[in-house]
Amino acid sequence: MTEEVGVHNRVRIATEIFVEHENYIKKVIRSKVYDHQLERDLYQEFFLTLVKTPIPNTVKNIRGYLYMILTRDIIDASRQEIRYKKNIQKYAENHRHRKFYIEQDTIENRDEISKVFDAMSNYLSEREMDAVVLRYKLDYTTQEVAEKLSVKPQTVSRYVSVSLSKIRQRLDVNIRG
């Protein structure tokens, strides 16, 4: 019961800080991040940061402290994105994946592509299929797909990864007979 009261108290305090300093917090995030989805994500995650680790009572300059914590969170998010891209690059290099460029100028090729995507829809969830179609058929970036689906880019990457795994497994079953 005491732990629950502590959590409620931390949420109340974080909410008060967000109400009082909302414009400042948004301004700092906006000045450092140029992606609206990432801005919203960082804003929400910052609230959770304040709930987990409230501002110490000894802090006299709350805005300075908020700036320091926000900057740290933004740098962490940037490093995480860089690590993610490096891991994807390593994966692609290790598995020698190449992007296939399909000639789109013949009706026959378009029909074949449509058949492949129709067949995939039998094995993928609706969200996975949406992610794959936007990413590979319509050639959207991961960020653009995330915006279209109203999810984080990491979620899009997971949808695509799971989808490709399911398709590979299905191909293995079909090849083995």
PDB file of C-alpha atoms in Angstrom:
ATOM      1  CA  MET A   1       0.000   0.000   0.000  1.00  0.00           C
ATOM      2  CA  THR A   2       2.851   2.424   0.822  1.00  0.00           C
ATOM      3  CA  GLU A   3       4.497   1.789  -2.555  1.00  0.00           C
ATOM      4  CA  GLU A   4       1.215   2.562  -4.317  1.00  0.00           C
ATOM      5  CA  VAL A   5       0.880   5.844  -2.405  1.00  0.00           C
ATOM      6  CA  GLY A   6       4.481   6.697  -3.373  1.00  0.00           C
ATOM      7  CA  VAL A   7       3.752   6.101  -7.060  1.00  0.00           C
ATOM      8  CA  HIS A   8       0.579   8.206  -6.934  1.00  0.00           C
ATOM      9  CA  ASN A   9       2.517  10.976  -5.206  1.00  0.00           C
ATOM     10  CA  ARG A  10       5.295  10.872  -7.857  1.00  0.00           C
ATOM     11  CA  VAL A  11       2.683  10.981 -10.647  1.00  0.00           C
ATOM     12  CA  ARG A  12       0.976  13.962  -8.995  1.00  0.00           C
ATOM     13  CA  ILE A  13       4.289  15.819  -8.646  1.00  0.00           C
ATOM     14  CA  ALA A  14       5.303  15.065 -12.247  1.00  0.00           C
ATOM     15  CA  THR A  15       1.890  16.238 -13.447  1.00  0.00           C
ATOM     16  CA  GLU A  16       2.249  19.501 -11.525  1.00  0.00           C
ATOM     17  CA  ILE A  17       5.674  20.093 -13.075  1.00  0.00           C
ATOM     18  CA  PHE A  18       4.323  19.334 -16.551  1.00  0.00           C
ATOM     19  CA  VAL A  19       1.378  21.701 -16.101  1.00  0.00           C
ATOM     20  CA  GLU A  20       3.592  24.492 -14.815  1.00  0.00           C
ATOM     21  CA  HIS A  21       6.450  24.032 -17.333  1.00  0.00           C
ATOM     22  CA  GLU A  22       4.649  22.480 -20.325  1.00  0.00           C
ATOM     23  CA  ASN A  23       5.518  25.225 -22.816  1.00  0.00           C
ATOM     24  CA  TYR A  24       9.160  25.274 -21.712  1.00  0.00           C
ATOM     25  CA  ILE A  25       9.486  21.474 -21.972  1.00  0.00           C
ATOM     26  CA  LYS A  26       7.940  21.455 -25.455  1.00  0.00           C
ATOM     27  CA  LYS A  27      10.135  24.378 -26.529  1.00  0.00           C
ATOM     28  CA  VAL A  28      13.330  22.601 -25.435  1.00  0.00           C
ATOM     29  CA  ILE A  29      12.346  19.366 -27.185  1.00  0.00           C
ATOM     30  CA  ARG A  30      11.292  21.220 -30.347  1.00  0.00           C
ATOM     31  CA  SER A  31      14.599  23.105 -30.444  1.00  0.00           C
ATOM     32  CA  LYS A  32      16.583  19.867 -30.443  1.00  0.00           C
ATOM     33  CA  VAL A  33      14.369  17.450 -32.410  1.00  0.00           C
ATOM     34  CA  TYR A  34      13.013  17.969 -35.919  1.00  0.00           C
ATOM     35  CA  ASP A  35      10.623  15.031 -36.099  1.00  0.00           C
ATOM     36  CA  HIS A  36       7.088  15.559 -34.775  1.00  0.00           C
ATOM     37  CA  GLN A  37       6.567  11.906 -33.861  1.00  0.00           C
ATOM     38  CA  LEU A  38       9.863  11.817 -31.979  1.00  0.00           C
ATOM     39  CA  GLU A  39       8.915  15.088 -30.238  1.00  0.00           C
ATOM     40  CA  ARG A  40       5.698  13.512 -28.959  1.00  0.00           C
ATOM     41  CA  ASP A  41       7.496  10.335 -27.921  1.00  0.00           C
ATOM     42  CA  LEU A  42      10.170  12.264 -26.033  1.00  0.00           C
ATOM     43  CA  TYR A  43       7.544  14.429 -24.348  1.00  0.00           C
ATOM     44  CA  GLN A  44       5.675  11.370 -23.089  1.00  0.00           C
ATOM     45  CA  GLU A  45       8.850   9.547 -22.109  1.00  0.00           C
ATOM     46  CA  PHE A  46      10.052  12.620 -20.228  1.00  0.00           C
ATOM     47  CA  PHE A  47       6.917  12.527 -18.100  1.00  0.00           C
ATOM     48  CA  LEU A  48       7.735   8.909 -17.222  1.00  0.00           C
ATOM     49  CA  THR A  49      11.303   9.942 -16.410  1.00  0.00           C
ATOM     50  CA  LEU A  50       9.982  12.501 -13.920  1.00  0.00           C
ATOM     51  CA  VAL A  51       7.672   9.903 -12.380  1.00  0.00           C
ATOM     52  CA  LYS A  52      10.515   7.390 -11.995  1.00  0.00           C
ATOM     53  CA  THR A  53      13.043   9.910 -10.708  1.00  0.00           C
ATOM     54  CA  PRO A  54      11.391  13.027  -9.292  1.00  0.00           C
ATOM     55  CA  ILE A  55      13.244  16.314  -9.097  1.00  0.00           C
ATOM     56  CA  PRO A  56      15.265  16.370  -5.864  1.00  0.00           C
ATOM     57  CA  ASN A  57      14.133  18.864  -3.229  1.00  0.00           C
ATOM     58  CA  THR A  58      17.596  20.437  -3.277  1.00  0.00           C
ATOM     59  CA  VAL A  59      17.170  21.698  -6.870  1.00  0.00           C
ATOM     60  CA  LYS A  60      16.627  25.466  -6.903  1.00  0.00           C
ATOM     61  CA  ASN A  61      16.590  26.090 -10.670  1.00  0.00           C
ATOM     62  CA  ILE A  62      13.853  23.750 -11.911  1.00  0.00           C
ATOM     63  CA  ARG A  63      14.056  24.909 -15.539  1.00  0.00           C
ATOM     64  CA  GLY A  64      17.816  24.371 -15.576  1.00  0.00           C
ATOM     65  CA  TYR A  65      17.321  20.894 -14.149  1.00  0.00           C
ATOM     66  CA  LEU A  66      14.550  20.137 -16.688  1.00  0.00           C
ATOM     67  CA  TYR A  67      16.838  21.318 -19.501  1.00  0.00           C
ATOM     68  CA  MET A  68      19.661  19.081 -18.296  1.00  0.00           C
ATOM     69  CA  ILE A  69      17.411  15.993 -18.042  1.00  0.00           C
ATOM     70  CA  LEU A  70      15.680  16.689 -21.370  1.00  0.00           C
ATOM     71  CA  THR A  71      19.025  17.104 -23.130  1.00  0.00           C
ATOM     72  CA  ARG A  72      20.249  13.826 -21.625  1.00  0.00           C
ATOM     73  CA  ASP A  73      17.088  12.017 -22.771  1.00  0.00           C
ATOM     74  CA  ILE A  74      17.363  13.456 -26.288  1.00  0.00           C
ATOM     75  CA  ILE A  75      21.028  12.426 -26.535  1.00  0.00           C
ATOM     76  CA  ASP A  76      20.120   8.930 -25.293  1.00  0.00           C
ATOM     77  CA  ALA A  77      17.352   8.653 -27.900  1.00  0.00           C
ATOM     78  CA  SER A  78      19.764   9.796 -30.603  1.00  0.00           C
ATOM     79  CA  ARG A  79      22.387   7.256 -29.535  1.00  0.00           C
ATOM     80  CA  GLN A  80      19.757   4.526 -29.469  1.00  0.00           C
ATOM     81  CA  GLU A  81      18.714   5.417 -33.040  1.00  0.00           C
ATOM     82  CA  ILE A  82      22.351   5.358 -34.191  1.00  0.00           C
ATOM     83  CA  ARG A  83      22.897   1.946 -32.539  1.00  0.00           C
ATOM     84  CA  TYR A  84      19.732   0.651 -34.139  1.00  0.00           C
ATOM     85  CA  LYS A  85      20.846   1.800 -37.614  1.00  0.00           C
ATOM     86  CA  LYS A  86      24.310   0.286 -37.112  1.00  0.00           C
ATOM     87  CA  ASN A  87      22.762  -3.035 -36.056  1.00  0.00           C
ATOM     88  CA  ILE A  88      20.519  -3.048 -39.110  1.00  0.00           C
ATOM     89  CA  GLN A  89      23.549  -2.285 -41.287  1.00  0.00           C
ATOM     90  CA  LYS A  90      25.506  -5.153 -39.688  1.00  0.00           C
ATOM     91  CA  TYR A  91      22.552  -7.484 -40.168  1.00  0.00           C
ATOM     92  CA  ALA A  92      22.285  -6.529 -43.829  1.00  0.00           C
ATOM     93  CA  GLU A  93      26.016  -7.001 -44.368  1.00  0.00           C
ATOM     94  CA  ASN A  94      26.102 -10.343 -42.545  1.00  0.00           C
ATOM     95  CA  HIS A  95      23.151 -11.736 -44.438  1.00  0.00           C
ATOM     96  CA  ARG A  96      24.045 -10.100 -47.726  1.00  0.00           C
ATOM     97  CA  HIS A  97      20.579  -8.684 -48.076  1.00  0.00           C
ATOM     98  CA  ARG A  98      20.139  -6.489 -51.079  1.00  0.00           C
ATOM     99  CA  LYS A  99      17.241  -4.353 -52.025  1.00  0.00           C
ATOM    100  CA  PHE A 100      15.722  -5.718 -55.180  1.00  0.00           C
ATOM    101  CA  TYR A 101      14.729  -3.138 -57.728  1.00  0.00           C
ATOM    102  CA  ILE A 102      11.776  -4.368 -59.674  1.00  0.00           C
ATOM    103  CA  GLU A 103      10.974  -2.938 -63.051  1.00  0.00           C
ATOM    104  CA  GLN A 104       7.612  -1.301 -62.620  1.00  0.00           C
ATOM    105  CA  ASP A 105       7.078  -0.373 -66.258  1.00  0.00           C
ATOM    106  CA  THR A 106       5.442  -3.588 -67.430  1.00  0.00           C
ATOM    107  CA  ILE A 107       1.948  -4.711 -66.548  1.00  0.00           C
ATOM    108  CA  GLU A 108       3.215  -8.274 -66.144  1.00  0.00           C
ATOM    109  CA  ASN A 109       5.615  -7.256 -63.373  1.00  0.00           C
ATOM    110  CA  ARG A 110       2.917  -5.259 -61.600  1.00  0.00           C
ATOM    111  CA  ASP A 111       0.598  -8.256 -61.714  1.00  0.00           C
ATOM    112  CA  GLU A 112       3.316 -10.505 -60.303  1.00  0.00           C
ATOM    113  CA  ILE A 113       4.033  -8.055 -57.503  1.00  0.00           C
ATOM    114  CA  SER A 114       0.331  -7.836 -56.650  1.00  0.00           C
ATOM    115  CA  LYS A 115       0.110 -11.641 -56.547  1.00  0.00           C
ATOM    116  CA  VAL A 116       3.070 -11.828 -54.157  1.00  0.00           C
ATOM    117  CA  PHE A 117       1.533  -9.246 -51.820  1.00  0.00           C
ATOM    118  CA  ASP A 118      -1.869 -10.968 -52.017  1.00  0.00           C
ATOM    119  CA  ALA A 119      -0.258 -14.287 -51.067  1.00  0.00           C
ATOM    120  CA  MET A 120       1.589 -12.663 -48.164  1.00  0.00           C
ATOM    121  CA  SER A 121      -1.656 -11.307 -46.755  1.00  0.00           C
ATOM    122  CA  ASN A 122      -2.696 -14.895 -45.973  1.00  0.00           C
ATOM    123  CA  TYR A 123       0.189 -15.268 -43.504  1.00  0.00           C
ATOM    124  CA  LEU A 124       0.536 -11.835 -41.939  1.00  0.00           C
ATOM    125  CA  SER A 125      -1.551  -9.837 -39.488  1.00  0.00           C
ATOM    126  CA  GLU A 126      -3.218  -6.701 -40.790  1.00  0.00           C
ATOM    127  CA  ARG A 127      -0.660  -4.402 -39.124  1.00  0.00           C
ATOM    128  CA  GLU A 128       2.274  -6.473 -40.396  1.00  0.00           C
ATOM    129  CA  MET A 129       0.836  -6.426 -43.904  1.00  0.00           C
ATOM    130  CA  ASP A 130       0.283  -2.660 -43.759  1.00  0.00           C
ATOM    131  CA  ALA A 131       3.886  -2.134 -42.662  1.00  0.00           C
ATOM    132  CA  VAL A 132       5.288  -4.388 -45.406  1.00  0.00           C
ATOM    133  CA  VAL A 133       3.143  -2.845 -48.161  1.00  0.00           C
ATOM    134  CA  LEU A 134       4.021   0.709 -47.151  1.00  0.00           C
ATOM    135  CA  ARG A 135       7.702  -0.111 -46.710  1.00  0.00           C
ATOM    136  CA  TYR A 136       8.380  -2.329 -49.717  1.00  0.00           C
ATOM    137  CA  LYS A 137       5.554  -1.908 -52.205  1.00  0.00           C
ATOM    138  CA  LEU A 138       5.134   1.843 -51.811  1.00  0.00           C
ATOM    139  CA  ASP A 139       8.801   2.404 -50.831  1.00  0.00           C
ATOM    140  CA  TYR A 140       8.126   4.543 -47.750  1.00  0.00           C
ATOM    141  CA  THR A 141      10.898   5.035 -45.214  1.00  0.00           C
ATOM    142  CA  THR A 142      10.527   3.422 -41.801  1.00  0.00           C
ATOM    143  CA  GLN A 143       9.810   6.850 -40.327  1.00  0.00           C
ATOM    144  CA  GLU A 144       7.096   7.544 -42.915  1.00  0.00           C
ATOM    145  CA  VAL A 145       5.495   4.149 -42.257  1.00  0.00           C
ATOM    146  CA  ALA A 146       5.562   4.871 -38.521  1.00  0.00           C
ATOM    147  CA  GLU A 147       3.780   8.174 -39.090  1.00  0.00           C
ATOM    148  CA  LYS A 148       1.161   6.550 -41.341  1.00  0.00           C
ATOM    149  CA  LEU A 149       0.472   3.789 -38.805  1.00  0.00           C
ATOM    150  CA  SER A 150       0.765   6.113 -35.777  1.00  0.00           C
ATOM    151  CA  VAL A 151       3.427   3.940 -34.126  1.00  0.00           C
ATOM    152  CA  LYS A 152       7.102   4.291 -33.275  1.00  0.00           C
ATOM    153  CA  PRO A 153       9.712   3.483 -35.952  1.00  0.00           C
ATOM    154  CA  GLN A 154      10.913   0.602 -33.745  1.00  0.00           C
ATOM    155  CA  THR A 155       7.418  -0.899 -33.936  1.00  0.00           C
ATOM    156  CA  VAL A 156       7.491  -0.673 -37.740  1.00  0.00           C
ATOM    157  CA  SER A 157      10.873  -2.412 -37.765  1.00  0.00           C
ATOM    158  CA  ARG A 158       9.468  -5.155 -35.547  1.00  0.00           C
ATOM    159  CA  TYR A 159       6.423  -5.596 -37.824  1.00  0.00           C
ATOM    160  CA  VAL A 160       8.667  -5.845 -40.882  1.00  0.00           C
ATOM    161  CA  SER A 161      11.129  -8.184 -39.184  1.00  0.00           C
ATOM    162  CA  VAL A 162       8.397 -10.523 -37.948  1.00  0.00           C
ATOM    163  CA  SER A 163       6.723 -10.415 -41.371  1.00  0.00           C
ATOM    164  CA  LEU A 164       9.905 -11.301 -43.216  1.00  0.00           C
ATOM    165  CA  SER A 165      10.546 -14.126 -40.765  1.00  0.00           C
ATOM    166  CA  LYS A 166       7.045 -15.517 -41.347  1.00  0.00           C
ATOM    167  CA  ILE A 167       7.488 -15.279 -45.115  1.00  0.00           C
ATOM    168  CA  ARG A 168      10.898 -17.014 -44.951  1.00  0.00           C
ATOM    169  CA  GLN A 169       9.412 -19.808 -42.848  1.00  0.00           C
ATOM    170  CA  ARG A 170       6.547 -20.210 -45.308  1.00  0.00           C
ATOM    171  CA  LEU A 171       8.965 -20.310 -48.235  1.00  0.00           C
ATOM    172  CA  ASP A 172      11.041 -22.980 -46.462  1.00  0.00           C
ATOM    173  CA  VAL A 173       7.893 -25.082 -45.936  1.00  0.00           C
ATOM    174  CA  ASN A 174       6.896 -24.706 -49.601  1.00  0.00           C
ATOM    175  CA  ILE A 175      10.403 -25.504 -50.878  1.00  0.00           C
ATOM    176  CA  ARG A 176      10.800 -28.588 -48.669  1.00  0.00           C
ATOM    177  CA  GLY A 177       7.458 -29.763 -49.800  1.00  0.00           C
TER     178      GLY A 177
END
